[in-house]
Structures are given as structure tokens and as C-alpha cells.
CSV table of C-alpha atoms in Angstrom, one decimal:
chain,number,residue,atom,x,y,z
A,1,GLY,CA,64.3,62.3,130.9
A,2,GLU,CA,67.2,64.7,130.9
A,3,ASP,CA,66.9,67.7,128.5
A,4,VAL,CA,69.4,70.4,127.6
A,5,GLU,CA,68.4,73.4,125.6
A,6,GLN,CA,70.3,76.2,123.8
A,7,SER,CA,69.4,78.9,121.4
A,8,LEU,CA,70.5,78.1,117.9
A,9,PHE,CA,72.4,81.2,116.8
A,10,LEU,CA,74.2,84.2,118.1
A,11,SER,CA,75.9,87.0,116.1
A,12,VAL,CA,78.3,89.5,117.6
A,13,ARG,CA,80.9,92.0,116.4
A,14,GLU,CA,84.6,91.4,116.9
A,15,GLY,CA,85.7,92.8,120.3
A,16,ASP,CA,82.3,92.6,121.9
A,17,SER,CA,81.4,90.1,124.6
A,18,SER,CA,79.4,87.0,123.7
A,19,VAL,CA,76.9,85.3,126.1
A,20,ILE,CA,75.7,81.8,125.2
A,21,ASN,CA,72.9,80.5,127.4
A,22,CYS,CA,71.8,77.0,128.3
A,23,THR,CA,69.0,75.5,130.4
A,24,TYR,CA,68.8,72.0,131.7
A,25,THR,CA,66.2,70.0,133.5
A,26,ASP,CA,68.1,67.4,135.6
A,27,SER,CA,68.4,68.7,139.1
A,28,SER,CA,70.9,65.9,139.8
A,29,SER,CA,73.5,67.3,137.4
A,30,THR,CA,77.0,67.0,138.9
A,31,TYR,CA,79.1,68.7,136.2
A,32,LEU,CA,78.2,71.1,133.4
A,33,TYR,CA,80.5,71.5,130.4
A,34,TRP,CA,81.0,73.8,127.5
A,35,TYR,CA,82.5,72.3,124.3
A,36,LYS,CA,83.5,74.1,121.1
A,37,GLN,CA,83.2,72.6,117.7
A,38,GLU,CA,84.9,74.1,114.7
A,39,PRO,CA,84.0,73.1,111.1
A,40,GLY,CA,85.0,69.6,110.3
A,41,ALA,CA,86.4,68.9,113.7
A,42,GLY,CA,85.3,67.1,116.8
A,43,LEU,CA,84.3,68.7,120.1
A,44,GLN,CA,86.9,70.5,122.1
A,45,LEU,CA,86.4,70.9,125.9
A,46,LEU,CA,86.5,74.6,126.8
A,47,THR,CA,85.6,74.6,130.4
A,48,TYR,CA,83.4,72.9,133.0
A,49,ILE,CA,81.9,73.8,136.3
A,50,PHE,CA,81.0,71.7,139.3
A,51,SER,CA,77.4,72.0,140.4
A,52,ASN,CA,78.2,73.4,143.8
A,53,MET,CA,79.9,76.4,142.2
A,54,ASP,CA,78.2,79.5,140.8
A,55,MET,CA,81.0,81.0,138.8
A,56,LYS,CA,84.3,80.0,137.1
A,57,GLN,CA,86.6,82.2,135.2
A,58,ASP,CA,89.3,81.1,132.8
A,59,GLN,CA,91.1,83.8,130.8
A,60,ARG,CA,88.4,85.2,128.4
A,61,LEU,CA,85.8,82.7,129.5
A,62,THR,CA,83.4,83.1,132.4
A,63,VAL,CA,80.9,80.4,133.3
A,64,LEU,CA,77.9,81.3,135.4
A,65,LEU,CA,75.6,78.7,137.0
A,66,ASN,CA,72.2,79.4,138.5
A,67,LYS,CA,71.4,76.1,140.0
A,68,LYS,CA,68.0,77.2,141.2
A,69,ASP,CA,66.9,78.2,137.7
A,70,LYS,CA,69.0,75.4,136.1
A,71,HIS,CA,70.6,78.0,133.9
A,72,LEU,CA,74.2,78.0,132.6
A,73,SER,CA,75.9,80.7,130.6
A,74,LEU,CA,79.2,81.1,128.9
A,75,ARG,CA,80.6,84.6,128.4
A,76,ILE,CA,83.4,85.2,126.0
A,77,ALA,CA,85.1,88.5,126.5
A,78,ASP,CA,86.7,90.4,123.6
A,79,THR,CA,85.3,87.9,121.1
A,80,GLN,CA,87.6,87.2,118.1
A,81,THR,CA,86.8,85.8,114.6
A,82,GLY,CA,88.6,82.7,115.7
A,83,ASP,CA,85.8,82.1,118.3
A,84,SER,CA,83.3,81.5,115.5
A,85,ALA,CA,82.1,77.9,116.0
A,86,ILE,CA,79.3,75.9,117.5
A,87,TYR,CA,79.2,75.8,121.3
A,88,PHE,CA,77.6,72.9,123.1
A,89,CYS,CA,76.4,72.8,126.6
A,90,ALA,CA,76.5,69.4,128.3
A,91,GLU,CA,75.6,68.0,131.7
A,92,SER,CA,76.5,64.8,133.6
A,93,GLU,CA,75.1,63.2,136.7
A,94,THR,CA,76.9,60.9,139.1
A,95,GLY,CA,76.0,57.4,138.3
A,96,ARG,CA,74.8,58.2,134.7
A,97,ARG,CA,77.6,57.4,132.4
A,98,ALA,CA,76.9,59.4,129.3
A,99,LEU,CA,76.8,63.2,128.9
A,100,THR,CA,73.6,64.8,127.7
A,101,PHE,CA,74.3,67.5,125.1
A,102,GLY,CA,72.3,70.5,123.9
A,103,SER,CA,71.8,71.1,120.2
A,104,GLY,CA,74.5,73.7,120.1
A,105,THR,CA,74.7,77.5,119.5
A,106,ARG,CA,76.3,78.7,116.4
A,107,LEU,CA,78.4,81.8,117.2
A,108,GLN,CA,79.2,84.1,114.3
A,109,VAL,CA,81.7,86.8,114.9
A,110,GLN,CA,81.6,89.7,112.4
A,111,PRO,CA,84.7,91.7,111.8
B,1,GLY,CA,99.1,60.0,118.7
B,2,ALA,CA,98.0,62.2,121.6
B,3,GLY,CA,94.3,62.5,120.7
B,4,VAL,CA,91.4,60.3,119.8
B,5,SER,CA,91.8,59.0,116.2
B,6,GLN,CA,88.8,58.0,114.0
B,7,SER,CA,88.9,56.4,110.6
B,8,PRO,CA,87.8,56.8,108.0
B,9,SER,CA,87.2,60.6,108.1
B,10,ASN,CA,84.6,60.3,105.3
B,11,LYS,CA,82.6,57.3,104.1
B,12,VAL,CA,80.2,57.1,101.3
B,13,THR,CA,78.2,53.9,101.0
B,14,GLU,CA,75.2,52.6,99.1
B,15,LYS,CA,71.9,52.0,100.9
B,16,GLY,CA,71.8,48.4,102.2
B,17,LYS,CA,75.6,48.0,102.6
B,18,ASP,CA,77.3,47.4,105.9
B,19,VAL,CA,79.9,49.9,107.2
B,20,GLU,CA,82.5,49.8,110.0
B,21,LEU,CA,83.8,52.8,111.8
B,22,ARG,CA,87.0,52.7,113.9
B,23,CYS,CA,88.0,54.6,117.0
B,24,ASP,CA,91.4,54.6,118.6
B,25,PRO,CA,91.1,56.2,122.1
B,26,ILE,CA,93.7,58.1,124.0
B,27,SER,CA,96.1,55.6,125.6
B,28,GLY,CA,95.1,54.8,129.2
B,29,HIS,CA,91.5,56.1,128.9
B,30,THR,CA,89.2,53.4,130.2
B,31,ALA,CA,86.0,54.9,129.1
B,32,LEU,CA,84.9,55.1,125.4
B,33,TYR,CA,81.8,56.6,123.9
B,34,TRP,CA,80.1,56.8,120.5
B,35,TYR,CA,77.8,59.7,119.7
B,36,ARG,CA,76.0,60.6,116.5
B,37,GLN,CA,75.6,64.1,115.2
B,38,SER,CA,73.0,64.7,112.5
B,39,LEU,CA,72.9,67.9,110.5
B,40,GLY,CA,71.9,70.8,112.7
B,41,GLN,CA,71.3,68.5,115.7
B,42,GLY,CA,73.0,68.0,119.0
B,43,LEU,CA,74.8,64.9,119.9
B,44,GLU,CA,72.9,61.7,120.3
B,45,PHE,CA,74.4,59.1,122.7
B,46,LEU,CA,74.8,55.7,121.1
B,47,ILE,CA,77.0,53.4,123.3
B,48,TYR,CA,79.5,53.5,126.2
B,49,PHE,CA,82.3,51.2,127.2
B,50,GLN,CA,84.0,51.3,130.6
B,51,GLY,CA,86.8,48.8,131.3
B,52,ASN,CA,85.6,45.3,131.4
B,53,SER,CA,82.0,46.2,132.4
B,54,ALA,CA,79.1,45.4,130.1
B,55,PRO,CA,78.6,48.2,127.7
B,56,ASP,CA,75.7,50.6,128.0
B,57,LYS,CA,73.9,50.1,124.7
B,58,SER,CA,70.9,52.1,125.6
B,59,GLY,CA,71.4,54.7,122.9
B,60,LEU,CA,71.7,52.4,119.9
B,61,PRO,CA,68.8,53.3,117.6
B,62,SER,CA,68.1,49.8,116.1
B,63,ASP,CA,69.5,46.3,116.0
B,64,ARG,CA,71.4,47.2,112.9
B,65,PHE,CA,73.8,49.1,115.1
B,66,SER,CA,76.5,47.3,117.1
B,67,ALA,CA,79.8,48.1,118.6
B,68,GLU,CA,82.7,46.3,120.2
B,69,ARG,CA,85.8,47.2,122.0
B,70,THR,CA,88.7,44.8,121.7
B,71,GLY,CA,91.3,44.6,124.5
B,72,GLY,CA,89.9,47.6,126.2
B,73,SER,CA,91.3,49.9,123.5
B,74,VAL,CA,90.2,50.2,119.9
B,75,SER,CA,86.5,50.2,119.2
B,76,THR,CA,84.5,49.5,116.0
B,77,LEU,CA,81.0,50.7,115.4
B,78,THR,CA,79.2,48.6,112.8
B,79,ILE,CA,76.0,49.6,110.9
B,80,GLN,CA,74.4,46.8,109.0
B,81,ARG,CA,72.1,47.4,106.0
B,82,THR,CA,72.6,51.1,106.1
B,83,GLN,CA,69.7,53.4,105.5
B,84,GLN,CA,69.7,57.1,104.3
B,85,GLU,CA,68.7,58.2,107.8
B,86,ASP,CA,72.0,56.8,109.1
B,87,SER,CA,73.8,59.6,107.3
B,88,ALA,CA,75.5,61.7,110.0
B,89,VAL,CA,78.8,62.4,111.7
B,90,TYR,CA,79.8,59.6,114.1
B,91,LEU,CA,81.9,60.9,117.0
B,92,CYS,CA,84.0,58.9,119.3
B,93,ALA,CA,85.2,60.1,122.7
B,94,SER,CA,87.3,58.7,125.5
B,95,SER,CA,88.0,59.7,129.0
B,96,LEU,CA,89.4,58.6,132.4
B,97,VAL,CA,86.6,57.6,134.7
B,98,GLY,CA,84.6,60.6,135.8
B,99,ALA,CA,86.7,63.0,133.8
B,100,ALA,CA,85.8,65.2,130.8
B,101,LEU,CA,85.4,63.6,127.4
B,102,HIS,CA,88.0,64.0,124.6
B,103,PHE,CA,86.5,63.8,121.1
B,104,GLY,CA,87.9,62.6,117.8
B,105,ASN,CA,87.2,64.5,114.6
B,106,GLY,CA,84.5,62.1,113.6
B,107,THR,CA,83.6,60.0,110.6
B,108,ARG,CA,81.1,61.6,108.2
B,109,LEU,CA,78.9,58.9,106.8
B,110,THR,CA,76.9,59.5,103.7
B,111,VAL,CA,74.4,56.8,102.6
B,112,THR,CA,73.3,57.2,99.0
């Protein structure tokens, strides 16, 4: 079946760049998503990338997709303490109705 | 409201009791999803509704779990005879067809 994996924890200093990585197994993935979850809240969509793209930039966020290696990354430039949260990678496939989520990466930003 | 609304936000129940969790999706969103998030875990898909189609119940963990969606809008997730392993955050999401999911803040269920 489909599988999405992420490292559990990342710690960076304020102002540095953060890179959160994700690997997936489903070669039929159509869209890949990054969601952010702050304490006590639901998941907030940050950005997404279509599988025929290899890069997408949105302000401080850069998504890189290596479809050959089934590797997705989220880079956050100039990381702020407000970026501290859990980041989930998710993938979807045309014809499959539910997203498959990774277990989330907890990002800790130290002042 | 503008977002997905879930109630209650917290629920504590005794083992063996039934619980109902409610989700109000974003108006106009035809797709509705329930996910479960256990402590330190990712999101586990439970059930999906799309318009008038038969729901995809493939993620429901046991026959104690059921969900309905009345009038294509509000959904209720029911857990019968709750067990301690049911303790988790239950997240609801809605979307337009083929679009990104918008999540509610979840219901934190604690079974004592």
C-alpha cells in the first residue's frame, strides 16, 4: 500500500533555514502537500505541488520534488519562532479519494 | 463560519459508553473526510463522503465506528462501546472535488 515517511524532529535556530524531508512509495501520486499543525489546532494547508513539477516557491517556502527518488522537501527560509509546529507531508492519487499522511515532523525553532 | 467546525472540542467519556462527534464542513464543499490522530502518530484515514455517492468506509477500524452525513452537509461520527484505545484527536476535513482539504480543529476524545 501507500506509505509516506518523515523524520520525527528538527531543531533550528531562529533566522536559519529549515529543511523538512519526506519520502513516499506511490509512483502514481498526483499531488503532494505540506500541512502545518500548531498545538491544539487542526491542519493548515501550507503549499502543494503537482507531480509534474520539480519546484514551487511561495514567499519563504520552497518545495522540491524528486519524482525519480520519490523525495519531497520543504524549505523554510529565515525560520521564525512562529514556525514551530508539526509539519505533515501528504500525497494523493487520481482515483484514490483520501490523502495519505506521514507521521509529521516536529520543528522546534530556538531563539 | 468560514472554516470547518467540530464539536465538542474535548470529550471525556467512560469506557463502554457511546459518543457522537459532529462536523460542520465549509459551505459548498461536497467532500467530507474523517481522520484520527493518535498521540505522536500521523493521520489515520477513517471515512470519506462525496456528494450522494456511497461513502468510502475502508478506514473504519471496527464495526463500533460509524458515520453519517445528513443532507450532504453536517456529519456525525459515532463510536459505540468506547475503548481506551479509541482515545485520540478526531479530525474532520472538507474540500471541493479534487481540491486541497481544509481541516477543523478536531475533537480530543479521552476514554477513561
